[in-house]
Amino acid sequence: MDRAFERTKILTNHLLLQSSDPPSSLSSNACLNYSAPEDSENYAFDVKEMRNLIDGHHVEERDWLFGLMMGSELFNPKVRGGKVFVSADYRQSMEQQREKTIKRIEYLQGKGVFEGWLTEKEEEMVLKICASLEVLSIFDHSIMVKVGVHFYLWGGAIKYLGTKHHHDKWLRATENFTVKGCFAMTELGHGSNVRGIETVTTYDSNTGEFVINTPCESAQKYWIGGAANHSTHAVVFSQLHINGTDQGVHAFVVQIRDADGNICPNVRIADCGHKIGLNGVDNGRIWFDNVRVPRENLLNAVANVSPDGQYISPIKNPDQRFAASMAPLTGGRLNVSVNAVYQSKVGLAIAIRYALTRRAFSLNRNEPEVLLLDYPSHQRRLFPLVAKTYAMSFAANYLKMLYRSRTPELIKTMHVVSSSFKATFSWNNMQILQVCREACGGQGLKTENRVGHLKGEFDVQSTFEGDNTILMQQVSKALFAEYIAVRKRNKGFKALGLGHMNKPRPVIPSELTSTTLRCSEFQMDALCLRERDLLNRFVADVSECRAKGASSEQAFIMCYQLGEDLSRSFSERAIFQTFLEAEATLSAGSLKDVLGTLRSLYALTCTEEGSYLRYGYLSVDNGGSVRREITKLCSELRPHALSLVTSFGIPDAFLSPLAFDWIDANSWSSVEA
């Protein structure tokens, strides 16, 4: 009631001010002036140290690449509000955006940005590649996707599905862009269900060639990044039929254009057309009409075909063979995951800087209007998202380290964690960008202010590199399988971070105090309690459905809601674990104190989520205590607002005019210029 009364008072005063006599002239009315937040906000901790912690690696290389882009006219520098900003010009036509994207890539290639990406030792390059793609995505999603498809998907397929002769022939040519590659897996009729793709390849033992065909319209390759204009080669995924037997999905290298850009014989290519975002990427559709490729063009790390047409594979189990063929997708999911985090940083940096300079309504007559970020409601909108973004930053760094050190024994863990984080991060990113857009008011609609436009650019992340809902179903199935396997072995849980299942069931106190709510042990207990209970429920419900005659797939489908809640609980617990580990690396001091507040805010934001009340983990009274504590934490973070987003390390030129002198950026002089 107090907050409602306060709000009514503000609005009443505002209306009284509006009803007073108008000024005799415009010149006598006091105008708003922009005041940079740096003039009034203090840094209570070292923002460089915080940036090193959340970026995690290659900070100098990131800044070098930022500088490289700021120093070239290709990156569209414009002066607004007395500052220079660089951004892709989204007012250009689709064709212009595509050509500008490829020119920017060629410029970066000439500056040595991509040197060693495929030919140097992976453990030495993977983090550098991630850092570079993160920086590129901050400038423009199209350039990051175009580079990512070329290196991670096409290049990754050659590297992980091919063998030495493929590496010798294609990797360096890919690295220097002599060859421009694309990844032809998705079809009009099949996306997530890769096993169901309809492209068919047979083997002609008389000529030693594979023959690739698109047998029907639903088999056309669809959404293939790079195919419409620039790619010269494609890794084509197809059903392989040998001697009348379907051996499943395999990958082939197919040339689709010659060196002059002409489409190759028996290949047809069409444009996917204009999109809600990513128009700098030339997505295309491909049909194959008896396209012949040499036997050597089968990427044969998983399976081979002898010259006389015999199918050979060291992996006898077709399910395991298929899983091995999907290896390149892990790198793609990694790429999507970490770049979603950086778009959240861009949106929050803009929204919070604007909220530190934009005012609305006065508390009392003749007093200055109040900064947006001084309203508790505005803090409540934005600070939980800042905490969520810090949490995702630490989890993204963990995912990158896991990818760099992956071994055959870690393939399952990598798949589950990357699937979980890709879905969670990209969903979170869309939520964060939407809230930031609204927090910027009408200014959030302007393309040059970036936040609103980023929603269209990054919406695709929810469905490419795996539909998020499908990925989360895979996570719940993996947790189910691990549970059953542990029970059969009659040993404790160890994999997938489920070791907490071996401990006694956590108990949430009947009354939650502020001290308890801020305790990291309680926070972890609350997240583990939800995960273990949902896993037990999921196993029980699926098992009951199967006992009643349902197949395994039918049972999983029938229990989809519980499986989705379980997958989200797994993801949030795993993310929180990385937050704790990052916090543990710090010595006592202001940086650790602020990080502890962020950690508590992230944990309680997860705890406030509806499943805690829905499944009875929290009483209504305890739910209220969590809610009130979140409001307190937001208030405590208010003095650190500027330093928290400055720590993201994004140069001013890569934000937007709204984050700085938005009055001057919209002045008449800017129109005349």
XYZ file of C-alpha atoms in Angstrom:
673
model
C 0.000 0.000 0.000
C 2.879 2.369 0.795
C 4.286 1.985 -2.710
C 0.827 2.513 -4.240
C 0.343 5.674 -2.154
C 3.779 6.943 -3.160
C 3.035 6.336 -6.829
C -0.343 8.118 -6.556
C 1.379 11.074 -4.926
C 3.934 11.290 -7.739
C 1.247 11.213 -10.426
C -0.854 13.809 -8.570
C 2.093 16.186 -8.329
C 2.863 15.608 -11.975
C -0.707 16.514 -13.001
C -0.676 19.603 -10.772
C 2.533 20.741 -12.436
C 0.961 20.226 -15.847
C -2.132 22.276 -14.889
C -0.146 25.335 -13.755
C -0.032 28.434 -15.950
C 2.061 27.961 -19.089
C 5.370 29.834 -19.248
C 5.364 33.109 -21.121
C 8.027 31.853 -23.516
C 9.979 28.718 -24.271
C 13.246 30.361 -23.278
C 12.160 30.850 -19.675
C 11.420 27.155 -19.127
C 14.287 25.115 -17.661
C 15.279 22.449 -20.184
C 16.603 18.988 -19.449
C 20.338 18.616 -19.732
C 22.225 15.378 -20.190
C 24.516 14.500 -17.329
C 26.848 11.566 -17.881
C 26.426 8.872 -15.215
C 30.185 8.915 -14.659
C 29.728 12.405 -13.138
C 27.659 11.104 -10.244
C 28.194 7.338 -9.974
C 31.142 5.837 -8.109
C 33.129 2.673 -8.791
C 33.343 0.683 -5.562
C 35.361 -2.134 -7.125
C 37.930 -2.595 -9.880
C 35.955 -2.873 -13.123
C 38.999 -4.191 -15.005
C 39.358 -7.036 -12.527
C 35.647 -7.795 -12.824
C 35.890 -7.785 -16.616
C 38.815 -10.202 -16.508
C 36.724 -12.476 -14.314
C 33.605 -12.534 -16.500
C 35.348 -12.476 -19.893
C 37.635 -15.180 -18.585
C 40.261 -15.127 -21.308
C 41.871 -13.245 -24.236
C 40.919 -9.752 -23.058
C 43.773 -8.121 -25.005
C 42.835 -9.979 -28.177
C 39.231 -8.848 -27.776
C 40.285 -5.213 -27.469
C 42.560 -5.559 -30.517
C 39.649 -6.820 -32.604
C 37.355 -4.077 -31.305
C 39.989 -1.561 -32.377
C 40.393 -3.180 -35.780
C 36.701 -2.707 -36.506
C 36.562 0.835 -35.133
C 39.445 1.778 -37.409
C 37.811 0.794 -40.710
C 35.152 2.596 -42.733
C 33.755 -0.834 -43.606
C 32.213 -0.957 -40.145
C 30.048 2.083 -40.776
C 31.296 4.645 -38.214
C 28.840 7.476 -37.539
C 28.918 10.444 -35.163
C 25.856 10.757 -32.923
C 25.660 12.904 -29.826
C 29.335 13.805 -30.061
C 30.509 10.175 -30.094
C 31.457 7.751 -32.847
C 29.430 4.550 -33.103
C 29.991 1.549 -35.341
C 27.172 -0.742 -36.392
C 25.824 -2.555 -39.399
C 23.460 -0.424 -41.471
C 20.220 -2.378 -41.241
C 18.421 0.121 -43.486
C 20.306 -1.280 -46.464
C 18.686 -3.839 -48.731
C 19.208 -7.526 -48.065
C 21.604 -7.740 -51.013
C 23.650 -4.773 -49.762
C 23.866 -6.207 -46.256
C 25.130 -9.520 -47.620
C 27.829 -7.928 -49.737
C 28.947 -5.702 -46.886
C 29.164 -8.745 -44.593
C 31.429 -10.660 -46.977
C 33.621 -7.569 -47.503
C 34.035 -7.184 -43.752
C 35.018 -10.835 -43.460
C 37.561 -10.428 -46.262
C 38.976 -7.362 -44.511
C 39.362 -9.251 -41.225
C 40.890 -12.212 -43.033
C 43.444 -9.873 -44.577
C 44.319 -8.579 -41.104
C 45.079 -12.112 -39.897
C 42.061 -12.490 -37.592
C 41.370 -16.087 -38.676
C 44.951 -17.293 -38.885
C 45.401 -20.749 -37.356
C 41.713 -21.273 -36.611
C 41.704 -24.698 -38.285
C 45.387 -25.501 -38.763
C 46.843 -24.833 -35.311
C 46.371 -27.113 -32.295
C 42.776 -26.868 -31.198
C 43.463 -26.658 -27.472
C 45.544 -23.538 -28.134
C 43.026 -21.887 -30.474
C 39.533 -22.708 -29.240
C 39.332 -19.964 -26.597
C 40.820 -17.375 -28.952
C 38.225 -18.314 -31.577
C 35.433 -17.999 -29.013
C 36.679 -14.570 -27.935
C 36.828 -13.375 -31.550
C 33.319 -14.594 -32.345
C 31.986 -12.956 -29.187
C 33.433 -9.619 -30.285
C 32.119 -10.020 -33.842
C 28.628 -10.790 -32.526
C 28.627 -7.571 -30.501
C 29.096 -5.675 -33.769
C 26.678 -7.687 -35.922
C 25.053 -11.093 -35.649
C 25.326 -11.723 -39.405
C 29.112 -11.512 -39.509
C 29.405 -13.837 -36.507
C 27.004 -16.391 -38.008
C 28.652 -16.252 -41.417
C 32.097 -16.828 -39.895
C 30.716 -19.438 -37.485
C 29.110 -21.484 -40.264
C 32.321 -21.387 -42.309
C 34.647 -22.413 -39.471
C 32.550 -24.250 -36.867
C 30.087 -26.109 -39.098
C 31.751 -26.577 -42.488
C 35.279 -26.528 -41.025
C 34.233 -28.555 -37.990
C 32.664 -31.227 -40.191
C 35.854 -31.530 -42.265
C 37.960 -31.682 -39.116
C 35.916 -34.104 -37.003
C 34.102 -36.210 -39.588
C 36.930 -36.266 -42.127
C 40.344 -37.915 -42.043
C 43.866 -36.833 -42.986
C 43.361 -36.502 -46.728
C 40.325 -34.299 -46.113
C 42.279 -32.196 -43.650
C 45.178 -31.769 -46.061
C 42.883 -30.786 -48.911
C 40.352 -28.551 -47.195
C 41.426 -27.076 -43.855
C 43.994 -24.505 -44.981
C 41.874 -23.650 -48.023
C 39.000 -22.996 -45.625
C 41.139 -20.910 -43.297
C 42.284 -18.583 -46.100
C 38.809 -18.527 -47.730
C 39.992 -20.072 -50.991
C 37.063 -22.340 -50.270
C 33.876 -20.885 -48.776
C 31.943 -23.612 -47.026
C 28.383 -24.181 -45.879
C 26.635 -26.896 -43.883
C 23.740 -28.584 -45.688
C 21.907 -30.582 -43.056
C 18.469 -29.002 -42.544
C 15.751 -29.758 -45.091
C 12.352 -28.269 -45.784
C 10.692 -31.328 -44.243
C 13.203 -32.141 -41.492
C 15.053 -29.932 -39.034
C 15.529 -31.321 -35.534
C 14.833 -34.868 -36.716
C 18.079 -35.272 -38.663
C 17.627 -39.039 -38.894
C 14.553 -38.416 -41.025
C 16.215 -36.351 -43.762
C 15.240 -37.429 -47.246
C 18.254 -36.609 -49.420
C 19.546 -39.926 -50.806
C 23.056 -40.948 -51.851
C 23.967 -44.154 -53.636
C 27.333 -45.527 -54.728
C 28.329 -46.310 -58.331
C 31.119 -48.907 -58.124
C 31.685 -48.672 -61.899
C 32.934 -45.078 -61.614
C 33.926 -44.930 -57.933
C 31.483 -42.081 -57.329
C 28.644 -41.250 -54.995
C 25.429 -40.014 -56.601
C 23.412 -37.499 -54.572
C 19.735 -36.818 -55.190
C 16.920 -34.664 -53.875
C 14.019 -37.092 -54.418
C 11.160 -34.757 -53.448
C 10.495 -31.111 -52.615
C 10.532 -31.703 -48.863
C 14.119 -32.984 -49.258
C 15.491 -29.674 -50.530
C 18.212 -28.336 -48.249
C 16.811 -25.285 -46.457
C 18.166 -22.342 -44.449
C 21.702 -23.164 -45.554
C 23.816 -20.185 -44.491
C 26.116 -19.070 -47.306
C 24.399 -21.109 -50.005
C 22.432 -18.332 -51.702
C 25.409 -16.228 -52.821
C 28.890 -16.993 -51.581
C 29.601 -20.633 -50.702
C 31.623 -22.726 -53.139
C 31.298 -26.026 -51.260
C 28.870 -27.738 -48.928
C 29.011 -30.581 -46.456
C 25.843 -32.416 -47.464
C 24.132 -34.756 -45.018
C 22.259 -37.572 -46.725
C 20.886 -41.050 -46.256
C 23.472 -43.484 -47.648
C 22.040 -46.485 -49.510
C 24.542 -49.269 -50.195
C 23.456 -52.414 -52.027
C 19.839 -51.699 -51.176
C 20.517 -51.139 -47.464
C 20.007 -47.742 -45.815
C 23.107 -47.181 -43.678
C 21.787 -43.946 -42.169
C 22.954 -40.355 -42.324
C 26.441 -39.615 -43.662
C 28.257 -36.457 -44.764
C 29.757 -35.668 -48.184
C 31.780 -32.779 -49.574
C 30.026 -31.339 -52.620
C 31.157 -28.429 -54.790
C 28.169 -26.180 -55.523
C 29.920 -23.267 -57.303
C 33.067 -22.865 -59.362
C 35.810 -20.335 -58.668
C 33.931 -17.710 -60.693
C 30.744 -18.127 -58.665
C 28.815 -20.105 -61.257
C 26.477 -22.779 -59.898
C 27.751 -26.264 -60.714
C 25.922 -28.620 -63.094
C 23.002 -30.599 -61.654
C 22.862 -28.287 -58.613
C 19.983 -25.850 -58.215
C 20.072 -23.031 -55.661
C 17.361 -20.574 -54.617
C 17.261 -17.808 -52.035
C 15.355 -18.229 -48.764
C 14.430 -14.538 -48.974
C 14.153 -11.697 -46.497
C 14.083 -12.549 -42.768
C 13.193 -10.759 -39.530
C 16.917 -10.586 -38.811
C 20.267 -11.900 -40.026
C 19.796 -10.438 -43.493
C 23.557 -10.182 -43.879
C 23.603 -14.001 -44.119
C 22.700 -15.449 -47.514
C 20.496 -18.377 -46.501
C 19.689 -20.601 -49.454
C 17.908 -23.737 -50.628
C 19.677 -26.493 -52.580
C 18.462 -29.321 -54.824
C 20.737 -32.089 -56.153
C 19.929 -33.865 -59.432
C 22.215 -36.914 -59.767
C 25.226 -34.933 -58.542
C 28.328 -37.104 -58.697
C 31.237 -36.727 -56.269
C 34.383 -38.866 -55.891
C 34.357 -41.688 -53.347
C 36.989 -39.742 -51.404
C 34.436 -36.994 -50.716
C 32.681 -39.131 -48.125
C 33.804 -37.798 -44.735
C 34.899 -41.183 -43.466
C 35.993 -40.872 -39.840
C 32.806 -42.706 -38.841
C 32.328 -45.033 -41.809
C 33.737 -45.747 -45.276
C 32.773 -47.400 -48.541
C 35.377 -49.535 -50.299
C 36.053 -49.101 -54.038
C 33.938 -52.171 -54.761
C 31.017 -50.794 -52.742
C 31.337 -52.526 -49.355
C 30.185 -50.532 -46.317
C 32.780 -50.470 -43.513
C 32.532 -48.918 -40.048
C 34.399 -49.492 -36.780
C 31.194 -48.413 -34.983
C 28.750 -51.283 -35.341
C 25.884 -49.735 -33.409
C 23.917 -47.444 -35.784
C 22.771 -45.208 -32.918
C 26.360 -44.623 -31.810
C 27.384 -44.084 -35.419
C 24.712 -41.436 -35.840
C 25.723 -39.719 -32.595
C 29.336 -39.565 -33.793
C 28.166 -37.965 -37.050
C 26.550 -35.123 -35.085
C 29.871 -34.048 -33.518
C 30.121 -30.705 -35.385
C 26.862 -29.530 -33.836
C 28.443 -29.314 -30.390
C 30.721 -26.498 -31.533
C 27.741 -24.713 -33.047
C 25.760 -24.928 -29.814
C 28.769 -23.625 -27.901
C 28.953 -20.680 -30.273
C 25.251 -19.847 -29.918
C 25.365 -20.168 -26.136
C 28.233 -17.822 -25.437
C 27.145 -15.219 -27.978
C 23.664 -15.036 -26.465
C 25.334 -13.889 -23.245
C 27.112 -11.023 -24.992
C 23.903 -9.730 -26.561
C 22.366 -9.660 -23.098
C 25.338 -7.557 -22.022
C 24.777 -5.110 -24.878
C 21.079 -4.723 -24.057
C 21.667 -4.263 -20.334
C 24.554 -1.820 -20.788
C 22.342 0.396 -22.957
C 19.226 0.125 -20.778
C 21.029 0.777 -17.504
C 23.107 3.681 -18.809
C 19.900 5.232 -20.138
C 18.135 4.653 -16.807
C 20.998 6.471 -15.061
C 20.340 9.635 -17.101
C 16.616 9.612 -17.953
C 14.203 11.100 -15.433
C 10.439 10.814 -14.995
C 8.084 12.471 -12.497
C 8.901 14.431 -9.337
C 8.212 13.232 -5.811
C 7.292 16.738 -4.726
C 6.323 19.944 -6.468
C 9.297 21.966 -7.749
C 11.730 19.114 -7.119
C 13.809 17.462 -9.878
C 12.335 14.466 -11.623
C 13.520 11.077 -10.414
C 16.049 8.962 -12.304
C 14.448 5.857 -13.762
C 16.918 3.622 -11.976
C 16.053 5.158 -8.616
C 12.545 3.702 -8.859
C 12.393 0.301 -7.099
C 10.218 -1.009 -9.923
C 12.901 -0.205 -12.498
C 15.581 -1.797 -10.342
C 13.367 -4.876 -10.049
C 13.089 -5.056 -13.835
C 16.779 -4.836 -14.600
C 19.002 -5.987 -11.736
C 17.807 -9.637 -11.666
C 18.699 -9.726 -15.364
C 22.145 -8.317 -14.624
C 22.624 -11.094 -12.049
C 21.384 -13.658 -14.573
C 23.861 -12.342 -17.170
C 26.781 -12.572 -14.753
C 25.718 -16.127 -13.932
C 25.534 -17.011 -17.632
C 28.987 -15.488 -18.160
C 30.562 -17.859 -15.653
C 28.614 -20.805 -17.053
C 29.694 -19.895 -20.598
C 33.327 -19.875 -19.508
C 32.843 -23.293 -17.932
C 31.278 -24.575 -21.173
C 34.216 -23.289 -23.211
C 36.703 -24.990 -20.905
C 34.707 -28.211 -21.090
C 34.736 -28.027 -24.894
C 38.471 -27.366 -25.004
C 39.312 -30.329 -22.759
C 36.668 -32.731 -24.082
C 37.579 -36.401 -24.353
C 35.570 -39.406 -25.567
C 34.538 -39.961 -21.952
C 33.115 -36.418 -21.790
C 31.088 -36.527 -25.014
C 27.849 -37.256 -23.169
C 28.459 -34.511 -20.601
C 29.360 -32.041 -23.347
C 26.200 -32.846 -25.268
C 23.923 -32.507 -22.235
C 25.508 -29.337 -20.868
C 25.799 -27.612 -24.264
C 22.185 -28.476 -25.108
C 20.983 -27.227 -21.735
C 23.000 -23.997 -21.801
C 22.197 -23.247 -25.441
C 18.467 -23.406 -24.741
C 18.657 -21.563 -21.419
C 21.000 -18.802 -22.579
C 19.120 -18.078 -25.797
C 15.753 -18.039 -24.005
C 17.205 -15.770 -21.316
C 18.684 -13.497 -23.963
C 15.303 -12.951 -25.623
C 13.700 -12.223 -22.251
C 16.485 -9.787 -21.348
C 16.326 -7.940 -24.670
C 12.544 -7.613 -24.393
C 12.719 -6.163 -20.873
C 15.546 -3.828 -21.903
C 13.527 -2.681 -24.914
C 10.588 -1.831 -22.660
C 12.877 -0.180 -20.096
C 14.080 2.175 -22.838
C 10.527 3.242 -23.671
C 9.903 4.542 -27.160
C 13.626 5.016 -27.721
C 13.987 1.259 -27.624
C 12.105 1.056 -30.917
C 14.743 2.986 -32.856
C 17.037 0.721 -34.838
C 20.086 2.873 -34.094
C 19.541 2.307 -30.375
C 20.090 -1.417 -31.010
C 18.089 -3.048 -28.215
C 14.837 -3.536 -30.114
C 16.576 -4.546 -33.307
C 18.678 -7.156 -31.506
C 15.489 -9.049 -30.688
C 14.881 -9.718 -34.377
C 18.520 -10.500 -35.014
C 18.813 -13.075 -32.234
C 15.326 -14.599 -32.188
C 16.653 -17.315 -34.505
C 18.881 -18.627 -31.721
C 15.872 -20.342 -30.169
C 15.600 -22.724 -33.114
C 18.902 -22.981 -34.945
C 21.626 -25.374 -33.835
C 18.757 -27.317 -32.315
C 15.238 -26.274 -31.351
C 15.374 -25.281 -27.680
C 12.382 -27.382 -26.653
C 13.830 -30.451 -28.372
C 17.236 -29.866 -26.783
C 15.672 -29.655 -23.332
C 13.811 -32.901 -23.987
C 17.169 -34.495 -24.771
C 18.493 -33.193 -21.455
C 15.621 -34.734 -19.484
C 16.055 -38.051 -21.337
C 19.779 -38.046 -20.519
C 19.038 -37.411 -16.841
C 16.487 -40.231 -16.906
C 19.025 -42.598 -18.494
C 21.673 -41.657 -15.925
C 19.241 -42.277 -13.073
C 18.313 -45.737 -14.394
C 21.971 -46.632 -15.025
C 22.997 -45.645 -11.488
C 20.206 -47.689 -9.979
C 21.199 -50.725 -12.047
C 24.854 -50.392 -10.999
C 23.731 -49.840 -7.409
C 26.397 -47.163 -7.093
C 26.245 -43.481 -6.308
C 25.592 -40.647 -8.747
C 28.675 -39.006 -10.207
C 28.093 -37.788 -13.795
C 26.249 -34.649 -14.921
C 26.721 -32.904 -11.588
C 24.244 -35.232 -9.888
C 26.515 -36.079 -6.958
C 24.162 -34.165 -4.674
C 21.648 -37.013 -5.183
C 23.861 -39.180 -2.948
C 23.357 -36.842 0.014
C 20.328 -36.583 2.313
C 17.400 -34.669 0.897
C 17.808 -30.954 1.695
C 15.193 -29.381 3.964
C 14.006 -25.813 3.517
C 13.447 -24.126 6.911
C 9.867 -23.317 7.809
C 10.839 -19.656 8.227
C 13.339 -18.002 5.921
C 15.349 -15.104 7.324
C 17.442 -12.681 5.303
C 20.610 -14.364 6.568
C 19.382 -17.774 5.455
C 18.264 -16.535 2.049
C 21.699 -15.024 1.375
C 23.579 -18.130 2.438
C 25.174 -19.895 -0.526
C 24.668 -23.287 1.135
C 20.934 -22.686 1.441
C 20.789 -21.445 -2.152
C 22.492 -24.566 -3.478
C 20.292 -26.778 -1.299
C 17.167 -25.125 -2.701
C 18.296 -25.659 -6.298
C 19.383 -29.261 -5.634
C 16.147 -30.053 -3.807
C 14.109 -29.029 -6.835
C 16.317 -30.934 -9.280
C 16.388 -34.188 -7.313
C 12.666 -34.138 -6.606
C 11.769 -33.435 -10.234
C 14.127 -36.174 -11.402
C 12.506 -38.666 -9.023
C 9.046 -37.581 -10.166
C 10.028 -37.766 -13.841
C 11.477 -41.274 -13.528
C 8.404 -42.432 -11.612
C 5.923 -40.955 -14.097
C 7.749 -42.222 -17.189
C 8.108 -45.669 -15.621
C 4.401 -45.722 -14.763
C 3.464 -44.845 -18.362
C 5.700 -47.616 -19.661
C 4.221 -50.093 -17.191
C 0.796 -49.282 -18.636
C 1.976 -50.245 -22.124
C 3.342 -47.002 -23.551
C 6.574 -47.116 -25.516
C 9.566 -45.188 -24.174
C 8.998 -42.346 -26.645
C 5.289 -42.211 -25.883
C 6.039 -42.104 -22.164
C 8.484 -39.213 -22.569
C 5.989 -37.311 -24.694
C 3.230 -37.806 -22.125
C 5.515 -36.495 -19.353
C 6.879 -33.568 -21.357
C 5.891 -30.824 -18.875
C 7.657 -32.491 -15.978
C 10.652 -33.145 -18.231
C 10.836 -29.477 -19.195
C 10.746 -28.371 -15.551
C 13.462 -30.924 -14.769
C 15.703 -29.691 -17.586
C 15.371 -26.081 -16.455
C 16.184 -27.073 -12.883
C 19.287 -28.938 -14.086
C 20.428 -25.941 -16.084
C 19.916 -23.410 -13.292
C 21.670 -25.597 -10.727
C 24.606 -26.141 -13.091
C 24.843 -22.403 -13.837
C 24.749 -21.575 -10.134
C 27.574 -24.043 -9.488
C 29.818 -22.121 -11.903
C 28.899 -18.871 -10.143
C 30.020 -20.308 -6.805
C 33.272 -21.532 -8.329
C 34.031 -18.101 -9.815
C 33.259 -16.391 -6.518
C 35.571 -18.800 -4.685
C 38.561 -17.607 -6.735
C 38.371 -14.117 -5.193
C 39.943 -12.830 -2.016
C 37.827 -10.919 0.485
C 37.066 -7.381 -0.638
C 34.616 -5.153 -2.471
C 34.674 -7.216 -5.666
C 33.769 -10.399 -3.824
C 31.097 -8.580 -1.829
C 29.342 -7.309 -4.953
C 29.647 -10.694 -6.623
C 28.082 -12.304 -3.548
C 25.118 -9.950 -3.822
C 24.727 -10.820 -7.505
C 24.973 -14.518 -6.692
C 22.239 -14.232 -4.082
C 20.049 -12.293 -6.488
C 20.492 -14.924 -9.193
C 19.747 -17.806 -6.820
C 16.655 -16.155 -5.346
C 15.395 -15.178 -8.797
C 15.552 -18.885 -9.714
C 13.843 -19.763 -6.422
C 11.058 -17.248 -7.076
C 10.220 -19.131 -10.287
C 6.795 -20.744 -10.223
C 7.883 -24.374 -9.856
C 8.888 -23.805 -6.214
C 5.291 -23.029 -5.313
C 3.791 -25.405 -7.880
C 5.583 -28.450 -6.448
C 5.410 -27.279 -2.832
C 9.093 -26.599 -2.158
C 8.208 -23.182 -0.739
C 5.255 -22.150 1.357
C 3.346 -19.038 0.334
C 4.902 -17.158 3.278
C 8.413 -18.240 2.325
C 7.691 -17.260 -1.258
C 6.860 -13.793 0.027
C 10.138 -13.697 1.984
C 12.074 -14.548 -1.186
C 10.292 -11.799 -3.089
C 11.021 -9.161 -0.449
C 14.668 -10.191 -0.260
C 15.031 -9.796 -4.032
C 13.787 -6.205 -3.718
C 16.392 -5.523 -1.004
C 19.182 -7.011 -3.111
C 18.189 -4.871 -6.079
C 18.349 -1.781 -3.890
C 21.818 -2.760 -2.654
C 23.046 -3.140 -6.218
C 21.815 0.305 -7.242
C 25.095 2.103 -6.279
C 27.013 -0.389 -8.426
C 24.839 -0.134 -11.533
C 27.307 1.712 -13.750
C 30.317 -0.320 -12.652
C 28.464 -3.601 -13.233
C 27.740 -2.815 -16.881
C 31.084 -1.088 -17.453
C 32.670 -4.371 -16.396
C 31.136 -5.977 -19.493
C 34.069 -4.419 -21.356
C 32.065 -3.269 -24.385
C 33.577 -0.143 -25.955
C 31.270 2.876 -26.153
C 31.300 2.714 -29.958
C 29.571 -0.697 -29.875
C 26.653 0.427 -27.704
C 24.287 3.115 -29.022
C 23.504 6.851 -28.766
C 20.844 6.049 -26.176
C 23.550 4.918 -23.762
C 25.183 8.352 -23.844
C 24.050 11.899 -24.716
C 20.655 10.985 -26.126
C 19.523 14.628 -26.053
C 22.322 15.825 -28.319
C 21.933 12.725 -30.496
C 18.331 13.815 -31.168
C 18.962 17.554 -31.458
C 18.000 19.620 -34.503
C 21.661 19.974 -35.347
C 21.872 16.200 -35.748
C 18.998 16.384 -38.251
C 20.720 19.125 -40.226
C 23.979 17.130 -40.218
